[in-house]
PDB file of C-alpha atoms and ligand atoms in Angstrom:
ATOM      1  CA  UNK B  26       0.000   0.000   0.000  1.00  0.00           C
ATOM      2  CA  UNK B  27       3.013   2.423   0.716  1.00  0.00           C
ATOM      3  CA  UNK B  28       4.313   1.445  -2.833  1.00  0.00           C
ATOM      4  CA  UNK B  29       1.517   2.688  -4.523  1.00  0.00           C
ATOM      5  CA  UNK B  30       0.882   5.418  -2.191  1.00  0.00           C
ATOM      6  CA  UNK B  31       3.647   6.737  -3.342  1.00  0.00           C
ATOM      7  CA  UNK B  32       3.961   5.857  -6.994  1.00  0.00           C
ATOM      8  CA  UNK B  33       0.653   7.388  -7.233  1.00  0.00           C
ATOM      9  CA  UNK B  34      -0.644   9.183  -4.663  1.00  0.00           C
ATOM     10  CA  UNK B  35      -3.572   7.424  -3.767  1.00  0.00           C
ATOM     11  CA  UNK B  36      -3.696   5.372  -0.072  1.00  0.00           C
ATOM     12  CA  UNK B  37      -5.127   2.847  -0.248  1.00  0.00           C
ATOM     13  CA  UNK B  38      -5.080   2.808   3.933  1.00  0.00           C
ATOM     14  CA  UNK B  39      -8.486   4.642   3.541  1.00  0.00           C
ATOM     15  CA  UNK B  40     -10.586   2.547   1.342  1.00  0.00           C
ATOM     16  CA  UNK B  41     -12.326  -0.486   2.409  1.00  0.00           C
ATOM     17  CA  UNK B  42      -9.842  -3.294   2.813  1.00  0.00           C
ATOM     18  CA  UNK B  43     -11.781  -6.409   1.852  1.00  0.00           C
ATOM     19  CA  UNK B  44     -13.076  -4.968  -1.814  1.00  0.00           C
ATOM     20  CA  UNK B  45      -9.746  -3.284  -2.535  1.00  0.00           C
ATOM     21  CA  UNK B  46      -7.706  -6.524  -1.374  1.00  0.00           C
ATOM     22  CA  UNK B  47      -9.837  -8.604  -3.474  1.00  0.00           C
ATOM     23  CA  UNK B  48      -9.339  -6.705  -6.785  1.00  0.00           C
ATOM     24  CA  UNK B  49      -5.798  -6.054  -6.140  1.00  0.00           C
ATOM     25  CA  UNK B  50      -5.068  -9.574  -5.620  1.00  0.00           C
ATOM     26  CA  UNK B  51      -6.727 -11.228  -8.600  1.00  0.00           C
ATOM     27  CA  UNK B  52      -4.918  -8.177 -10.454  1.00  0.00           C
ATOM     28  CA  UNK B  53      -2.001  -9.267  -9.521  1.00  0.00           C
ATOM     29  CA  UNK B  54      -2.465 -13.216  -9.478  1.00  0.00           C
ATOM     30  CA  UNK B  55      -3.854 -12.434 -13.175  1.00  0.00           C
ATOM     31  CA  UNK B  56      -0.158 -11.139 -14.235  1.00  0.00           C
ATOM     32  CA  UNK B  57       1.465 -14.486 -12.730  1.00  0.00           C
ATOM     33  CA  UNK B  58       3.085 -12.531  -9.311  1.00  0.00           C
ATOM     34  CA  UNK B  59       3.176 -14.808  -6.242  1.00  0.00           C
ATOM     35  CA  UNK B  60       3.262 -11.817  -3.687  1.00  0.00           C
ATOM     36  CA  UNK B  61       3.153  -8.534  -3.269  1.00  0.00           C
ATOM     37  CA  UNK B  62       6.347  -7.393  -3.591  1.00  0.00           C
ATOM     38  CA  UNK B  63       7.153  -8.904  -6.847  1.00  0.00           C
ATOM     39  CA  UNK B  64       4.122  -6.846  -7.958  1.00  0.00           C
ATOM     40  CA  UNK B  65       4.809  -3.950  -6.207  1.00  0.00           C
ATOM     41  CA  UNK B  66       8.446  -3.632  -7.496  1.00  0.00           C
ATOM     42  CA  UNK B  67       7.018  -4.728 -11.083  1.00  0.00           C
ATOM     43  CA  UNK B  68       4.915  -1.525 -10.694  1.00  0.00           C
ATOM     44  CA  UNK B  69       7.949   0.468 -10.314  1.00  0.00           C
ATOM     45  CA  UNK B  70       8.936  -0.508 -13.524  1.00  0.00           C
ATOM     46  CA  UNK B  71       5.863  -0.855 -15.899  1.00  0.00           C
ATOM     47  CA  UNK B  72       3.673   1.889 -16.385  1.00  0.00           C
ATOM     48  CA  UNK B  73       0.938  -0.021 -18.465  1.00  0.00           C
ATOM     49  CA  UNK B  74       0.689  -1.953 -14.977  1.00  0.00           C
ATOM     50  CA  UNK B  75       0.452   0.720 -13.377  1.00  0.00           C
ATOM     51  CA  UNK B  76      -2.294   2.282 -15.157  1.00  0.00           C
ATOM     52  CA  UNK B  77      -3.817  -1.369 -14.908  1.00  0.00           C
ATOM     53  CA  UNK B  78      -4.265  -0.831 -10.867  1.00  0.00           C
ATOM     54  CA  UNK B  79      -5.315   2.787 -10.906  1.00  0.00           C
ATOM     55  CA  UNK B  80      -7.809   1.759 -13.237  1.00  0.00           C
ATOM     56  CA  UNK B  81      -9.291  -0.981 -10.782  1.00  0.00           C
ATOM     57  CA  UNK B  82      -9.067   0.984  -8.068  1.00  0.00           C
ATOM     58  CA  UNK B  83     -10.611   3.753  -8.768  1.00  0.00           C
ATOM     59  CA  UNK B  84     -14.132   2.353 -10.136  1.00  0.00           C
ATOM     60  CA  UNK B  85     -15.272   4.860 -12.941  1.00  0.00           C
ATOM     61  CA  UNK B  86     -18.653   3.034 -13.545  1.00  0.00           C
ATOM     62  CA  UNK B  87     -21.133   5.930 -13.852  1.00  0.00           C
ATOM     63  CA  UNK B  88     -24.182   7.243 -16.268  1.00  0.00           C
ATOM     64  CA  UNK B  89     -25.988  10.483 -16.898  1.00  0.00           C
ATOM     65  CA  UNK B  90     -28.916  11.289 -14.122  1.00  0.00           C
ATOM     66  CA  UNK B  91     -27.913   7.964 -12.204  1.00  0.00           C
ATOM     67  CA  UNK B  92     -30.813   6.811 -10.361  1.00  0.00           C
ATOM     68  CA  UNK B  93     -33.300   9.776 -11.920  1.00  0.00           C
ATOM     69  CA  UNK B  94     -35.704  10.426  -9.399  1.00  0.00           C
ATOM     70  CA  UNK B  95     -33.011  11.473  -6.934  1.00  0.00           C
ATOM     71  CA  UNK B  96     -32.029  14.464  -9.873  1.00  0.00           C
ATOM     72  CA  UNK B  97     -35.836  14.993  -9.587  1.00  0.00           C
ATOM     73  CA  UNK B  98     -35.275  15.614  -5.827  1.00  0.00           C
ATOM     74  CA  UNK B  99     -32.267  17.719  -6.880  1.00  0.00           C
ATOM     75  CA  UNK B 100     -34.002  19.499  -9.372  1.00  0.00           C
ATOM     76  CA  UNK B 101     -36.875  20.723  -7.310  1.00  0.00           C
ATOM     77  CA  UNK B 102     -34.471  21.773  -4.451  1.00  0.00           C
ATOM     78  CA  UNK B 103     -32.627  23.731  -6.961  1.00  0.00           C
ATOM     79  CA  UNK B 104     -35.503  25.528  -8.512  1.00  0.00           C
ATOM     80  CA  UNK B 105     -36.911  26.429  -5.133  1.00  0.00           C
ATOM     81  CA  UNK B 106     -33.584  28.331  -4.390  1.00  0.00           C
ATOM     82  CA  UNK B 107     -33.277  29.738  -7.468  1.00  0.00           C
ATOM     83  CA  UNK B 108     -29.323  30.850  -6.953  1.00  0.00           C
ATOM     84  CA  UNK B 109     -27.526  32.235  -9.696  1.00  0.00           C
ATOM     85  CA  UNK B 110     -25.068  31.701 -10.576  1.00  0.00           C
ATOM     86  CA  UNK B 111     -24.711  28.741  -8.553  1.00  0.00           C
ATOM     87  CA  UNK B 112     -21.271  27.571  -7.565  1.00  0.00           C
ATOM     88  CA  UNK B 113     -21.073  23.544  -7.524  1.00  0.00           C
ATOM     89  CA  UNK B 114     -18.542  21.036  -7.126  1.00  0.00           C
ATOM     90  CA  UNK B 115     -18.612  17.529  -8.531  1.00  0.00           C
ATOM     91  CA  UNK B 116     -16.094  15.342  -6.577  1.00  0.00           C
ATOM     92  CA  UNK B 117     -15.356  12.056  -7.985  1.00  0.00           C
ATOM     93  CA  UNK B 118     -16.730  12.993 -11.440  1.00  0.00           C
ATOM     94  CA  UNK B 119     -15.081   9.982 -13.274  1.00  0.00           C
ATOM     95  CA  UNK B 120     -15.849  10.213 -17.069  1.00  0.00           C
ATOM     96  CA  UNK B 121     -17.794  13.294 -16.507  1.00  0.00           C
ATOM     97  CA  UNK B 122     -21.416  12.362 -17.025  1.00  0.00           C
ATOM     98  CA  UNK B 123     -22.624  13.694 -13.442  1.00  0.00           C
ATOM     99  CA  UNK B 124     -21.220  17.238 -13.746  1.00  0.00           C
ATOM    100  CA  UNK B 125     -22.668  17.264 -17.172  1.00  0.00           C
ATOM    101  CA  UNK B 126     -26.063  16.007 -15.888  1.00  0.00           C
ATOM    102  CA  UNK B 127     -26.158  18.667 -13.294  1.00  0.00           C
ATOM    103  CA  UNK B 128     -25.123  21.731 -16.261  1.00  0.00           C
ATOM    104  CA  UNK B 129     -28.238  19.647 -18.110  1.00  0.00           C
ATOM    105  CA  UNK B 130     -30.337  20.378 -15.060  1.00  0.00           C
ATOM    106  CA  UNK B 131     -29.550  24.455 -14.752  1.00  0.00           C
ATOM    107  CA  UNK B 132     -29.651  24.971 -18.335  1.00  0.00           C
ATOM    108  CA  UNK B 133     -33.458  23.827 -18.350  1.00  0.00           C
ATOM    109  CA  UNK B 134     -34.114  26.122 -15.280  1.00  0.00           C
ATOM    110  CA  UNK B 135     -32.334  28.754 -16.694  1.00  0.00           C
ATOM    111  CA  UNK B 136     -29.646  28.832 -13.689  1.00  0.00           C
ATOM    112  CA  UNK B 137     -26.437  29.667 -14.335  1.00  0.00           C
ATOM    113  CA  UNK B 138     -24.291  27.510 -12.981  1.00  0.00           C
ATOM    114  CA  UNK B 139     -20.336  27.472 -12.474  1.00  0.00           C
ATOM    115  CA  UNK B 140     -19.448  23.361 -11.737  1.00  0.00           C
ATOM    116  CA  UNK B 141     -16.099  22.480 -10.655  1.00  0.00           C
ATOM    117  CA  UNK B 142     -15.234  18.777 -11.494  1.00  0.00           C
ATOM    118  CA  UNK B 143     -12.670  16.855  -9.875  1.00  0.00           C
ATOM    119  CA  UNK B 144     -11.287  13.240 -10.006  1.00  0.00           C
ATOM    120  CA  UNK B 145      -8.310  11.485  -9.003  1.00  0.00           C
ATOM    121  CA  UNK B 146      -7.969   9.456 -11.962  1.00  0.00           C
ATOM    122  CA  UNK B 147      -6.028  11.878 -14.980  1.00  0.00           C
ATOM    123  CA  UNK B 148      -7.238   9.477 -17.465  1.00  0.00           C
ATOM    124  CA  UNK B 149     -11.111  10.051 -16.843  1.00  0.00           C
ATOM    125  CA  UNK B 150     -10.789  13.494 -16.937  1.00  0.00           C
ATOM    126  CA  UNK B 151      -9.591  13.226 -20.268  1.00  0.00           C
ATOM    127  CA  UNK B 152     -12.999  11.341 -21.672  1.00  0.00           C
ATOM    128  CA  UNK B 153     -14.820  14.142 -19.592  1.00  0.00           C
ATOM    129  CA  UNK B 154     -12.964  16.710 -21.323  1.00  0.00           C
ATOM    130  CA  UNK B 155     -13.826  15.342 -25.090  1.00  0.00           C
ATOM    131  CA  UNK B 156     -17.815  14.588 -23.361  1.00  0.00           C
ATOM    132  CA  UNK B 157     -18.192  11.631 -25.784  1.00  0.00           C
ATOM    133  CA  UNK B 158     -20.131   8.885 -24.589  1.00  0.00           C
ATOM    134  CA  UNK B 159     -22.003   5.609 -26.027  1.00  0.00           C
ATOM    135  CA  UNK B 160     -25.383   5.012 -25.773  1.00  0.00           C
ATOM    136  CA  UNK B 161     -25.446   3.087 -22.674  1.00  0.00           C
ATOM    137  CA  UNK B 162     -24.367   6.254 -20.754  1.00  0.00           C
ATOM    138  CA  UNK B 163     -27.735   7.305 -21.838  1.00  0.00           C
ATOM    139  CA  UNK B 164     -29.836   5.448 -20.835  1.00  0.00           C
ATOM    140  CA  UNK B 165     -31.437   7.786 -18.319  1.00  0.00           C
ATOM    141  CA  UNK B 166     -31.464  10.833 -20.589  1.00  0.00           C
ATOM    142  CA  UNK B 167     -34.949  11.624 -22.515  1.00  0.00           C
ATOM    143  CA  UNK B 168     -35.399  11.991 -26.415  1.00  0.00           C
ATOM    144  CA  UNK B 169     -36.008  15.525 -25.603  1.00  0.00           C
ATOM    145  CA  UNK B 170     -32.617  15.904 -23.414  1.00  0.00           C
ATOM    146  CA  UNK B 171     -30.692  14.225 -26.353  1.00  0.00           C
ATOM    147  CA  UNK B 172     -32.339  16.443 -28.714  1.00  0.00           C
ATOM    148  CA  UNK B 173     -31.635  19.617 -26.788  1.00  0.00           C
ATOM    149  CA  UNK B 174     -27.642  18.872 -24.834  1.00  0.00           C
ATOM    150  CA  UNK B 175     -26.305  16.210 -27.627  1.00  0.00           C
ATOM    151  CA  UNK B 176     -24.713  15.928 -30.704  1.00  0.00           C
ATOM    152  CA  UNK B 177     -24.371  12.652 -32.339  1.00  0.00           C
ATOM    153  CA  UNK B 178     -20.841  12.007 -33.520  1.00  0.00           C
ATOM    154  CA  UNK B 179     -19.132   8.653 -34.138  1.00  0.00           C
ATOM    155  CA  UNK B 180     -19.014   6.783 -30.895  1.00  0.00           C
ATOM    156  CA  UNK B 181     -21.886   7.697 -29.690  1.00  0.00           C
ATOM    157  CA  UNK B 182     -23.331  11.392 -28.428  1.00  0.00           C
ATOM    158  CA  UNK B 183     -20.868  14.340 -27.620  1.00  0.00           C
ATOM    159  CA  UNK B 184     -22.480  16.769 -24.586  1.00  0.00           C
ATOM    160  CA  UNK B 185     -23.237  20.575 -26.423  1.00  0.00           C
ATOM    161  CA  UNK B 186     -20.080  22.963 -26.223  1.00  0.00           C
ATOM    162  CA  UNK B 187     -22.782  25.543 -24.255  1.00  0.00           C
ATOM    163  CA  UNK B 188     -22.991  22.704 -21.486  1.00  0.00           C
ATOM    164  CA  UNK B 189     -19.316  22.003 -21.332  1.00  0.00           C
ATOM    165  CA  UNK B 190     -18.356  24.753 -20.958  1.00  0.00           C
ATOM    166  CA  UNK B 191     -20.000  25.098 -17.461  1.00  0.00           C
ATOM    167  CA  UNK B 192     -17.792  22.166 -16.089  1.00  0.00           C
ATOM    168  CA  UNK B 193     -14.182  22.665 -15.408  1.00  0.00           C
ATOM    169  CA  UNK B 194     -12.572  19.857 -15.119  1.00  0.00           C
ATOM    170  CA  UNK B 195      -9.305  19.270 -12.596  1.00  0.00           C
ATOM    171  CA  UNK B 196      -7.662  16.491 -11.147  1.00  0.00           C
ATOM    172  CA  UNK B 197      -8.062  16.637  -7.077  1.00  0.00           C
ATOM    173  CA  UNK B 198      -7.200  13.868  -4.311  1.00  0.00           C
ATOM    174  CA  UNK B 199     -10.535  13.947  -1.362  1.00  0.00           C
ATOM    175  CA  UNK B 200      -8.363  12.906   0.310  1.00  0.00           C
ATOM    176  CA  UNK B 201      -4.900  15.185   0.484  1.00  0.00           C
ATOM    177  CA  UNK B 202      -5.686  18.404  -1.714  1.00  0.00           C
ATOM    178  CA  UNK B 203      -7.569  21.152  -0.129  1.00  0.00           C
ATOM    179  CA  UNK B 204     -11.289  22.212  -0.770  1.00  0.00           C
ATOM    180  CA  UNK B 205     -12.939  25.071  -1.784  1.00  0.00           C
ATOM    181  CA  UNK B 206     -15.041  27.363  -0.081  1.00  0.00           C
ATOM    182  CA  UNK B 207     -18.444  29.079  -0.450  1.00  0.00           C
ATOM    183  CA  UNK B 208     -20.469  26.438  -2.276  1.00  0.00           C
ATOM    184  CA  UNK B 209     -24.053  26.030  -3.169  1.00  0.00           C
ATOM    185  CA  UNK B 210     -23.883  22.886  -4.006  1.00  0.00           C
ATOM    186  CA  UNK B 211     -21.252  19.604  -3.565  1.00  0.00           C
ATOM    187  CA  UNK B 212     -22.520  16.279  -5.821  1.00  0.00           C
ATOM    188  CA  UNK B 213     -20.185  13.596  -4.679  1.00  0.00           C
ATOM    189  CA  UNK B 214     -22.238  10.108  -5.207  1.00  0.00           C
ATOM    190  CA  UNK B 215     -20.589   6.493  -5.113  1.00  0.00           C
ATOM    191  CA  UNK B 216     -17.419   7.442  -4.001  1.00  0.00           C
ATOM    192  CA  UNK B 217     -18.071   7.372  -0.258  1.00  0.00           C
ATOM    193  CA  UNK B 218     -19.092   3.795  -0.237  1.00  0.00           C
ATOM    194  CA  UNK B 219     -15.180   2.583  -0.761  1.00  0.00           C
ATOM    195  CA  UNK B 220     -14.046   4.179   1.952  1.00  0.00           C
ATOM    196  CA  UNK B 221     -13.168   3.468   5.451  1.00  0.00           C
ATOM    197  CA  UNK B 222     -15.512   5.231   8.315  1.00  0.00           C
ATOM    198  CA  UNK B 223     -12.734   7.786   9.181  1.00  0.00           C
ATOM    199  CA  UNK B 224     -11.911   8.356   5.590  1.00  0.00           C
ATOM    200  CA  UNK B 225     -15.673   9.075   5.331  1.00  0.00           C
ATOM    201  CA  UNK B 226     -15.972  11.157   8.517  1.00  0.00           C
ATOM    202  CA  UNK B 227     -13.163  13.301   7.526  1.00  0.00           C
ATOM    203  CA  UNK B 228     -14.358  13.888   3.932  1.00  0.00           C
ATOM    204  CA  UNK B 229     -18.156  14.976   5.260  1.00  0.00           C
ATOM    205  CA  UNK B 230     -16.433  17.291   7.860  1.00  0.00           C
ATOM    206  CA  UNK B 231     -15.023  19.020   4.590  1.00  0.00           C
ATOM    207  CA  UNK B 232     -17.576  19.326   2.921  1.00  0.00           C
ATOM    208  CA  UNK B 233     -19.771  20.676   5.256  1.00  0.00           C
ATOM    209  CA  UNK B 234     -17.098  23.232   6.043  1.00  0.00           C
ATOM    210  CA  UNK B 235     -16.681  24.267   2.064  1.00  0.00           C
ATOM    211  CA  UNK B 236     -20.382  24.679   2.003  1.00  0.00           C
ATOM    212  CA  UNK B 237     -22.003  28.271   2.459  1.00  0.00           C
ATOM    213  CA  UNK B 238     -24.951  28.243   5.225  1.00  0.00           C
ATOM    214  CA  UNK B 239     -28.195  26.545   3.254  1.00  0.00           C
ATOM    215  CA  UNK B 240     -26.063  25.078   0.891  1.00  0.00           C
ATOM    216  CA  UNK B 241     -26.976  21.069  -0.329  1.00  0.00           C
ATOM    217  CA  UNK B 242     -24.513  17.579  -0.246  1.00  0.00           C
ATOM    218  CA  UNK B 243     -26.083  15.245  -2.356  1.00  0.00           C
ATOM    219  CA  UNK B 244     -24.997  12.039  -2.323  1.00  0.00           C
ATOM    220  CA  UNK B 245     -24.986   8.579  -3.770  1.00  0.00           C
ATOM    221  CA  UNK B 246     -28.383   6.052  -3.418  1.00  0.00           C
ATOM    222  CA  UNK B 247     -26.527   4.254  -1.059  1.00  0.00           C
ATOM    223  CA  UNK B 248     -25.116   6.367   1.093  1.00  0.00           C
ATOM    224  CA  UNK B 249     -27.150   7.630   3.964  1.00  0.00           C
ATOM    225  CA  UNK B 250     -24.958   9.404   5.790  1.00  0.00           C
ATOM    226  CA  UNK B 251     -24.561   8.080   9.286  1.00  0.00           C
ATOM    227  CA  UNK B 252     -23.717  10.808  12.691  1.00  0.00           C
ATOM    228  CA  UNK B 253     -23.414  13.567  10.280  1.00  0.00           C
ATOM    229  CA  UNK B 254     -25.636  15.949  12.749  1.00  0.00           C
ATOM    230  CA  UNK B 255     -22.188  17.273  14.415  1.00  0.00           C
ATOM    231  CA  UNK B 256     -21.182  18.115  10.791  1.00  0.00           C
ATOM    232  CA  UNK B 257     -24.385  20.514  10.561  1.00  0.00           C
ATOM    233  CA  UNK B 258     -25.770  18.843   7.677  1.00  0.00           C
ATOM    234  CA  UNK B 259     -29.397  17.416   8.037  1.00  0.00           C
ATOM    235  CA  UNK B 260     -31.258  15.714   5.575  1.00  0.00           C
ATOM    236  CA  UNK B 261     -33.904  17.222   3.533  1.00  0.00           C
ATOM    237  CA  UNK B 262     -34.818  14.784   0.721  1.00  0.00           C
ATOM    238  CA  UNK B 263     -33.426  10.949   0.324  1.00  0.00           C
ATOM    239  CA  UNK B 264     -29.698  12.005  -0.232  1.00  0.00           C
ATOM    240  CA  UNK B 265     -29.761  14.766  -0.024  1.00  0.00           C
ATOM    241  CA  UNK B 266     -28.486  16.984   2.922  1.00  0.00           C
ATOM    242  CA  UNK B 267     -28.732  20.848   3.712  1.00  0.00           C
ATOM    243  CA  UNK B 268     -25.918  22.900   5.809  1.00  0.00           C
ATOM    244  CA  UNK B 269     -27.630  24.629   8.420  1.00  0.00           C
ATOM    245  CA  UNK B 270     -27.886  28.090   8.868  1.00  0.00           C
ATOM    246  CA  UNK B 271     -24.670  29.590  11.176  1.00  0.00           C
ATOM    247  CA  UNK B 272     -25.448  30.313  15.250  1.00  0.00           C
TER     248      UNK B 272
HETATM  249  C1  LIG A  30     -17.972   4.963  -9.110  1.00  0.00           C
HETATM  250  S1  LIG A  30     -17.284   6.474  -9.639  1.00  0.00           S
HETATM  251  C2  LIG A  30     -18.634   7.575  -9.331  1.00  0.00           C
HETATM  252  C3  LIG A  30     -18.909   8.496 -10.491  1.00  0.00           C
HETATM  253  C4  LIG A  30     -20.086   9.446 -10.311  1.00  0.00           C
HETATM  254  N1  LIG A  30     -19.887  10.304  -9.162  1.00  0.00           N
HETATM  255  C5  LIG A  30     -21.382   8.683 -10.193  1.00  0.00           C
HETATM  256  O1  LIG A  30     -21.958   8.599  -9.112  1.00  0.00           O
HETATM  257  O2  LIG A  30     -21.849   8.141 -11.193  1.00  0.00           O
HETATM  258  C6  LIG A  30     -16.116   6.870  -8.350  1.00  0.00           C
HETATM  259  C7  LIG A  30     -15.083   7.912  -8.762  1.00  0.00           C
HETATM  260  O3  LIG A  30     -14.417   8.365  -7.602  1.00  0.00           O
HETATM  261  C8  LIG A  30     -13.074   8.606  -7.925  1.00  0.00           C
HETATM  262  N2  LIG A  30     -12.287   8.614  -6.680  1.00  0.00           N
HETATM  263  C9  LIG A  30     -11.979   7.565  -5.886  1.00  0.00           C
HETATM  264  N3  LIG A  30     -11.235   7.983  -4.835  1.00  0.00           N
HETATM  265  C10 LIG A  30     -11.090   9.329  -4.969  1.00  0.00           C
HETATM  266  C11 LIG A  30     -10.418  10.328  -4.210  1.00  0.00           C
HETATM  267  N4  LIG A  30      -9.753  10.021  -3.105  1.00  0.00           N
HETATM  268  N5  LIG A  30     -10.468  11.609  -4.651  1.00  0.00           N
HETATM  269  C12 LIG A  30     -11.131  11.938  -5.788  1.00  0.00           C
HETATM  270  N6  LIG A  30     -11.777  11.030  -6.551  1.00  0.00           N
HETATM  271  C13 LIG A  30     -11.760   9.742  -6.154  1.00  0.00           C
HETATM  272  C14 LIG A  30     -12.717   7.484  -8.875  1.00  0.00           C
HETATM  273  O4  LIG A  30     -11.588   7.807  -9.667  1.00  0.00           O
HETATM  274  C15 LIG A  30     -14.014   7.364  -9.691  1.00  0.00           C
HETATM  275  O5  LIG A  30     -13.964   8.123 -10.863  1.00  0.00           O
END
């Protein structure tokens, strides 16, 4: 775990140990290495083996409005506050299609909306960047949506300039870089689940701090939030929590 910690930054100390064990092992037994430090030491030296790990560690399965009545839920929170522009951070936005869905959302209730994307993984960044995706990231998106955001192009549908344009995209670490402040809005959704309880706690605590008073966490369908209260973040809609107001 040091080895990789330090070949690439990410520690693996803070994710679940069972899941992560389990796919690093079978990566490893897969390339014929008996233990750990044959592999590790092999990583060293091979960056295609590298990239290998970092791609099955960081899990960059994702799709546009993932589970869509929860972006219902968002939608009508965000139309009742009616901020603009709206400042928004996507954290763990792997291939891009949830800071995307979000521009989507504003667009159609005429918010402006300034979303800053972030992932560990350099490589998904770069397929958010060209906003390319095949059909079966679009599976949740209506005729209309596709009609209105997409263009086809070979490959499947490429996401309007107007929309991209909202999103910048930048490589960030939840775990060592520091956060922003003053936010409306923080989308951070299946990302949590991998990670220890402390790695968890101390990743909440930060977001409640880069939040502005009101401002919403919404998170993934599977990750009620547990002892957040001390945080002062209370739910207000399945996953979806609201800073409270200051004093
Ligand atoms: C399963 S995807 C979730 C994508 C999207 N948020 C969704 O719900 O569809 C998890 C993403 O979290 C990223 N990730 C994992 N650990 C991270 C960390 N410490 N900091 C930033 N991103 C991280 C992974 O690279 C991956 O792209």
């Amino acid at each position: 775990m040091e080895h990789v910690r330090r070949l690439t930054g990410i520690d693996l100390n803070s994710y679940k140990r069972p899941q992560m064990e389990r796919r690093v092992t079978h990566l490893r037994d897969r390339r014929g290495f008996s233990n750990f430090s044959a592999y590790a030491a092999a990583l060293a030296r091979d960056a295609s083996l590298l990239r290998e790990l970092v791609d099955r560690v960081t899990i960059q399965v994702s799709e546009f409005f993932r589970n869509p009545e929860r972006w219902d839920d968002l939608r009508a929170r965000l139309k009742a506050a009616a901020i603009t522009p709206l400042r928004a951070w996507s954290a763990g936005c792997a291939n891009g299609e949830e800071p995307y869905s979000l521009a989507v959302l504003c667009a159609e209730l005429g918010l402006d909306i300034d979303i800053w994307a972030t992932d560990l993984d350099e490589r998904a960044l770069q397929v958010a960047a060209r906003g390319v995706y095949p059909p079966r990231a679009l599976v949740n998106v209506s005729p209309e949506r596709l009609a209105r955001f997409f263009e086809p192009v070979s490959g499947g549908w490429q996401v309007d300039t107007a929309i991209r344009r909202r999103v910048r995209l930048e490589r960030h670490n939840l775990l060592s870089d520091p956060y922003p402040h003053d936010l409306d809005l923080i989308v951070c959704r299946n990302l949590l689940i991998y990670l220890t309880e402390p790695a968890k706690q101390r990743i909440i605590a930060g977001f409640s701090r880069a939040l502005k008073p009101g401002g919403h966490l919404f998170v993934g369908s599977t990750e009620q939030l547990i002892g957040i209260h001390p945080c002062g973040l209370r739910l207000v809609a399945p996953f979806i929590y609201q800073k409270e107001a200051e004093g």
